[in-house]
GROMACS .gro file of C-alpha atoms in nm:
model
  232
    1MET     CA    1   0.000   0.000   0.000
    2PHE     CA    2   0.118   0.354  -0.076
    3ASP     CA    3   0.269   0.513   0.244
    4ILE     CA    4   0.204   0.887   0.229
    5LYS     CA    5   0.397   0.981   0.543
    6LYS     CA    6   0.701   0.781   0.435
    7GLU     CA    7   0.699   0.949   0.093
    8TYR     CA    8   0.659   1.295   0.243
    9THR     CA    9   0.940   1.237   0.498
   10SER     CA   10   1.169   1.120   0.219
   11THR     CA   11   1.103   1.438   0.021
   12VAL     CA   12   1.163   1.667   0.321
   13PHE     CA   13   1.483   1.478   0.403
   14GLY     CA   14   1.604   1.538   0.050
   15TRP     CA   15   1.548   1.911   0.072
   16LEU     CA   16   1.716   1.932   0.412
   17LEU     CA   17   2.013   1.744   0.274
   18ALA     CA   18   2.038   1.996  -0.010
   19VAL     CA   19   2.024   2.288   0.235
   20TRP     CA   20   2.286   2.126   0.458
   21THR     CA   21   2.512   2.079   0.156
   22VAL     CA   22   2.476   2.445   0.052
   23SER     CA   23   2.539   2.563   0.408
   24THR     CA   24   2.844   2.339   0.443
   25VAL     CA   25   2.998   2.470   0.124
   26SER     CA   26   2.933   2.828   0.232
   27LEU     CA   27   3.077   2.781   0.580
   28GLY     CA   28   3.390   2.623   0.436
   29GLY     CA   29   3.539   2.967   0.380
   30GLN     CA   30   3.484   3.333   0.455
   31GLU     CA   31   3.170   3.445   0.280
   32THR     CA   32   3.110   3.800   0.167
   33PRO     CA   33   2.791   3.995   0.243
   34GLN     CA   34   2.668   3.921  -0.108
   35GLU     CA   35   2.730   3.551  -0.061
   36ALA     CA   36   2.560   3.563   0.277
   37ARG     CA   37   2.259   3.734   0.123
   38SER     CA   38   2.257   3.475  -0.152
   39SER     CA   39   2.270   3.197   0.109
   40VAL     CA   40   1.975   3.349   0.295
   41ASP     CA   41   1.778   3.380  -0.030
   42ARG     CA   42   1.846   3.021  -0.105
   43TRP     CA   43   1.742   2.923   0.246
   44ILE     CA   44   1.418   3.118   0.209
   45ALA     CA   45   1.357   2.952  -0.129
   46VAL     CA   46   1.414   2.614   0.031
   47GLU     CA   47   1.175   2.695   0.314
   48ARG     CA   48   0.914   2.815   0.064
   49THR     CA   49   0.957   2.501  -0.141
   50LEU     CA   50   0.928   2.281   0.168
   51SER     CA   51   0.610   2.463   0.267
   52GLU     CA   52   0.465   2.421  -0.081
   53GLU     CA   53   0.563   2.055  -0.084
   54ALA     CA   54   0.401   2.005   0.255
   55ILE     CA   55   0.076   2.159   0.129
   56ALA     CA   56   0.092   1.955  -0.190
   57TRP     CA   57   0.151   1.635   0.006
   58LYS     CA   58  -0.139   1.721   0.234
   59GLU     CA   59  -0.367   1.757  -0.064
   60LYS     CA   60  -0.237   1.434  -0.215
   61GLU     CA   61  -0.284   1.256   0.118
   62SER     CA   62  -0.649   1.368   0.132
   63LEU     CA   63  -0.709   1.259  -0.228
   64LEU     CA   64  -0.536   0.925  -0.178
   65ASN     CA   65  -0.735   0.864   0.141
   66ASP     CA   66  -1.055   0.928  -0.053
   67LEU     CA   67  -0.941   0.689  -0.325
   68ILE     CA   68  -0.853   0.428  -0.062
   69GLY     CA   69  -1.198   0.472   0.092
   70VAL     CA   70  -1.369   0.424  -0.245
   71ALA     CA   71  -1.152   0.121  -0.322
   72THR     CA   72  -1.230  -0.029   0.020
   73ALA     CA   73  -1.602   0.021  -0.037
   74ASP     CA   74  -1.571  -0.144  -0.379
   75VAL     CA   75  -1.387  -0.439  -0.224
   76ASP     CA   76  -1.657  -0.478   0.043
   77ARG     CA   77  -1.928  -0.464  -0.224
   78LEU     CA   78  -1.746  -0.721  -0.436
   79LYS     CA   79  -1.714  -0.949  -0.131
   80MET     CA   80  -2.090  -0.923  -0.073
   81ASP     CA   81  -2.160  -0.990  -0.442
   82LEU     CA   82  -1.929  -1.289  -0.431
   83GLN     CA   83  -2.103  -1.426  -0.121
   84GLU     CA   84  -2.444  -1.378  -0.284
   85THR     CA   85  -2.322  -1.546  -0.601
   86ARG     CA   86  -2.191  -1.842  -0.402
   87SER     CA   87  -2.526  -1.868  -0.226
   88LYS     CA   88  -2.713  -1.866  -0.559
   89ILE     CA   89  -2.474  -2.124  -0.700
   90GLY     CA   90  -2.550  -2.343  -0.399
   91GLU     CA   91  -2.926  -2.306  -0.459
   92VAL     CA   92  -2.888  -2.386  -0.828
   93GLU     CA   93  -2.676  -2.691  -0.747
   94ALA     CA   94  -2.935  -2.814  -0.495
   95LYS     CA   95  -3.212  -2.767  -0.750
   96ARG     CA   96  -3.005  -2.946  -1.016
   97ARG     CA   97  -2.955  -3.242  -0.785
   98SER     CA   98  -3.327  -3.247  -0.703
   99LEU     CA   99  -3.413  -3.250  -1.074
  100LEU     CA  100  -3.164  -3.530  -1.135
  101ASP     CA  101  -3.325  -3.731  -0.854
  102GLN     CA  102  -3.670  -3.670  -1.003
  103GLN     CA  103  -3.541  -3.769  -1.345
  104GLU     CA  104  -3.402  -4.092  -1.204
  105THR     CA  105  -3.731  -4.163  -1.024
  106THR     CA  106  -3.925  -4.095  -1.344
  107ARG     CA  107  -3.692  -4.322  -1.541
  108ALA     CA  108  -3.741  -4.605  -1.289
  109LEU     CA  109  -4.118  -4.554  -1.291
  110ARG     CA  110  -4.122  -4.558  -1.671
  111GLN     CA  111  -3.930  -4.884  -1.674
  112ASN     CA  112  -4.178  -5.038  -1.430
  113ILE     CA  113  -4.472  -4.923  -1.641
  114GLU     CA  114  -4.314  -5.053  -1.961
  115GLY     CA  115  -4.264  -5.389  -1.791
  116ALA     CA  116  -4.621  -5.417  -1.658
  117LEU     CA  117  -4.813  -5.254  -1.944
  118PRO     CA  118  -4.815  -5.543  -2.196
  119SER     CA  119  -4.967  -5.778  -1.938
  120LEU     CA  120  -5.237  -5.524  -1.848
  121GLU     CA  121  -5.321  -5.468  -2.214
  122GLN     CA  122  -5.360  -5.840  -2.281
  123ARG     CA  123  -5.576  -5.895  -1.975
  124LEU     CA  124  -5.803  -5.605  -2.068
  125ALA     CA  125  -5.833  -5.727  -2.427
  126ARG     CA  126  -5.953  -6.066  -2.299
  127PHE     CA  127  -6.177  -5.911  -2.035
  128VAL     CA  128  -6.374  -5.704  -2.287
  129ASN     CA  129  -6.534  -6.017  -2.432
  130SER     CA  130  -6.664  -6.121  -2.090
  131THR     CA  131  -6.845  -5.795  -2.018
  132PRO     CA  132  -7.218  -5.730  -2.074
  133LYS     CA  133  -7.320  -5.551  -2.391
  134PRO     CA  134  -7.369  -5.196  -2.248
  135LEU     CA  135  -7.016  -5.195  -2.106
  136ARG     CA  136  -6.866  -5.377  -2.404
  137GLU     CA  137  -6.997  -5.110  -2.640
  138LYS     CA  138  -6.825  -4.842  -2.433
  139LEU     CA  139  -6.497  -5.034  -2.425
  140GLN     CA  140  -6.473  -5.132  -2.792
  141ALA     CA  141  -6.335  -4.798  -2.914
  142LEU     CA  142  -6.069  -4.802  -2.643
  143ALA     CA  143  -5.994  -5.172  -2.691
  144SER     CA  144  -5.922  -5.113  -3.060
  145ARG     CA  145  -5.614  -4.916  -2.955
  146LEU     CA  146  -5.462  -5.211  -2.768
  147PRO     CA  147  -5.180  -5.398  -2.944
  148LEU     CA  148  -5.281  -5.749  -3.049
  149ASN     CA  149  -5.080  -6.031  -2.889
  150ASP     CA  150  -4.709  -5.965  -2.962
  151GLN     CA  151  -4.782  -5.688  -3.208
  152LYS     CA  152  -4.547  -5.393  -3.179
  153PRO     CA  153  -4.732  -5.098  -3.020
  154MET     CA  154  -4.808  -4.817  -3.265
  155THR     CA  155  -4.838  -4.550  -2.994
  156GLY     CA  156  -4.612  -4.421  -2.719
  157ILE     CA  157  -4.613  -4.536  -2.359
  158ALA     CA  158  -4.808  -4.232  -2.240
  159GLU     CA  159  -5.095  -4.290  -2.484
  160ARG     CA  160  -5.098  -4.663  -2.412
  161MET     CA  161  -5.116  -4.593  -2.039
  162GLN     CA  162  -5.398  -4.345  -2.097
  163THR     CA  163  -5.593  -4.613  -2.286
  164VAL     CA  164  -5.548  -4.863  -2.003
  165VAL     CA  165  -5.648  -4.610  -1.738
  166SER     CA  166  -5.957  -4.506  -1.938
  167MET     CA  167  -6.069  -4.868  -1.978
  168ILE     CA  168  -6.021  -4.943  -1.609
  169GLY     CA  169  -6.216  -4.627  -1.529
  170GLU     CA  170  -6.510  -4.734  -1.747
  171ILE     CA  171  -6.510  -5.082  -1.592
  172HIS     CA  172  -6.500  -4.943  -1.238
  173GLN     CA  173  -6.780  -4.697  -1.312
  174PHE     CA  174  -7.006  -4.970  -1.456
  175ASN     CA  175  -6.929  -5.206  -1.168
  176SER     CA  176  -7.015  -4.948  -0.901
  177ARG     CA  177  -7.368  -4.868  -1.017
  178VAL     CA  178  -7.697  -5.017  -1.132
  179THR     CA  179  -7.752  -4.993  -1.507
  180VAL     CA  180  -8.082  -5.029  -1.690
  181SER     CA  181  -8.084  -5.101  -2.063
  182GLU     CA  182  -8.291  -5.258  -2.338
  183GLU     CA  183  -8.158  -5.557  -2.528
  184LEU     CA  184  -8.296  -5.768  -2.810
  185ARG     CA  185  -8.332  -6.124  -2.685
  186ASP     CA  186  -8.462  -6.448  -2.829
  187LEU     CA  187  -8.760  -6.574  -2.629
  188PRO     CA  188  -8.832  -6.941  -2.561
  189ASN     CA  189  -9.123  -6.930  -2.811
  190GLY     CA  190  -8.879  -6.843  -3.090
  191GLU     CA  191  -8.968  -6.476  -3.109
  192SER     CA  192  -8.728  -6.184  -3.054
  193GLU     CA  193  -8.814  -5.895  -2.829
  194LEU     CA  194  -8.655  -5.592  -2.666
  195VAL     CA  195  -8.643  -5.675  -2.297
  196GLN     CA  196  -8.569  -5.457  -1.997
  197THR     CA  197  -8.238  -5.557  -1.841
  198LEU     CA  198  -8.113  -5.457  -1.497
  199PHE     CA  199  -7.735  -5.486  -1.433
  200PHE     CA  200  -7.600  -5.487  -1.078
  201GLY     CA  201  -7.248  -5.396  -1.172
  202LEU     CA  202  -7.059  -5.693  -1.310
  203GLY     CA  203  -7.198  -5.932  -1.052
  204ALA     CA  204  -7.530  -6.022  -1.205
  205ALA     CA  205  -7.814  -5.905  -1.425
  206TYR     CA  206  -8.188  -5.970  -1.455
  207TYR     CA  207  -8.415  -5.929  -1.754
  208LEU     CA  208  -8.788  -5.936  -1.801
  209ALA     CA  209  -8.987  -5.957  -2.123
  210SER     CA  210  -9.322  -5.790  -2.170
  211GLN     CA  211  -9.627  -5.968  -2.029
  212GLY     CA  212  -9.394  -6.192  -1.835
  213ARG     CA  213  -9.330  -6.412  -2.136
  214ASP     CA  214  -8.968  -6.453  -2.034
  215ALA     CA  215  -8.736  -6.364  -1.749
  216GLY     CA  216  -8.390  -6.469  -1.649
  217ILE     CA  217  -8.048  -6.385  -1.515
  218GLY     CA  218  -7.710  -6.294  -1.666
  219TYR     CA  219  -7.361  -6.369  -1.538
  220ALA     CA  220  -7.000  -6.397  -1.656
  221GLU     CA  221  -6.869  -6.745  -1.719
  222GLU     CA  222  -6.567  -6.885  -1.901
  223GLY     CA  223  -6.465  -6.551  -2.039
  224ARG     CA  224  -6.804  -6.442  -2.175
  225TRP     CA  225  -7.140  -6.308  -2.057
  226MET     CA  226  -7.405  -6.577  -2.024
  227TRP     CA  227  -7.788  -6.558  -2.002
  228GLN     CA  228  -8.016  -6.813  -1.846
  229SER     CA  229  -8.395  -6.810  -1.880
  230ASP     CA  230  -8.610  -6.899  -1.581
  231VAL     CA  231  -8.908  -6.988  -1.798
  232LYS     CA  232  -8.966  -7.361  -1.814
   0.00000   0.00000   0.00000
């Protein structure tokens, strides 16, 4: 760091050395009045110069102190900025690690889904044929999107999963309520008639023809929906 007092002392010492040299030379012999006057003038000039130098150094000292103050403030600000930057870097790094963990979790979940999805698709494809007609009609459009046997899927995993979820949702909705529908059924007398059918979820169903000409129950058996008439 720049030492103002040391620099000023060095300058003063230099001027004093010059004065001492002049005085020594003058005192070496007998000086005349003119020489004595000249020596005094030089001494006065030296004193004036020292005074001017002292003032100049004072002004420089004040300016340098101001500059040092500004520089110190800048250093403090830079330290604060550096600390804030380090803090932000730490937050970004923590977020990056969190995202990497989420990415790894998502990758593992995707692998699990890819492993289980073919089995779910095949089971749903077989299950559609064992559902009653009202539910089967709702599932047919979705079931047409399922890959057949070992056929290579034509859609991505997200769309395939959406199809499976939609089918399961339709099945659950039908199974959790009572459904009334009309179906064309062959009667024991050989005639065909629209009969009222009451479905209690996927557990059982009952139908009744007009004028009591036929009635019976429905149930799932051996992978398909069966009907049994109670009319003898």
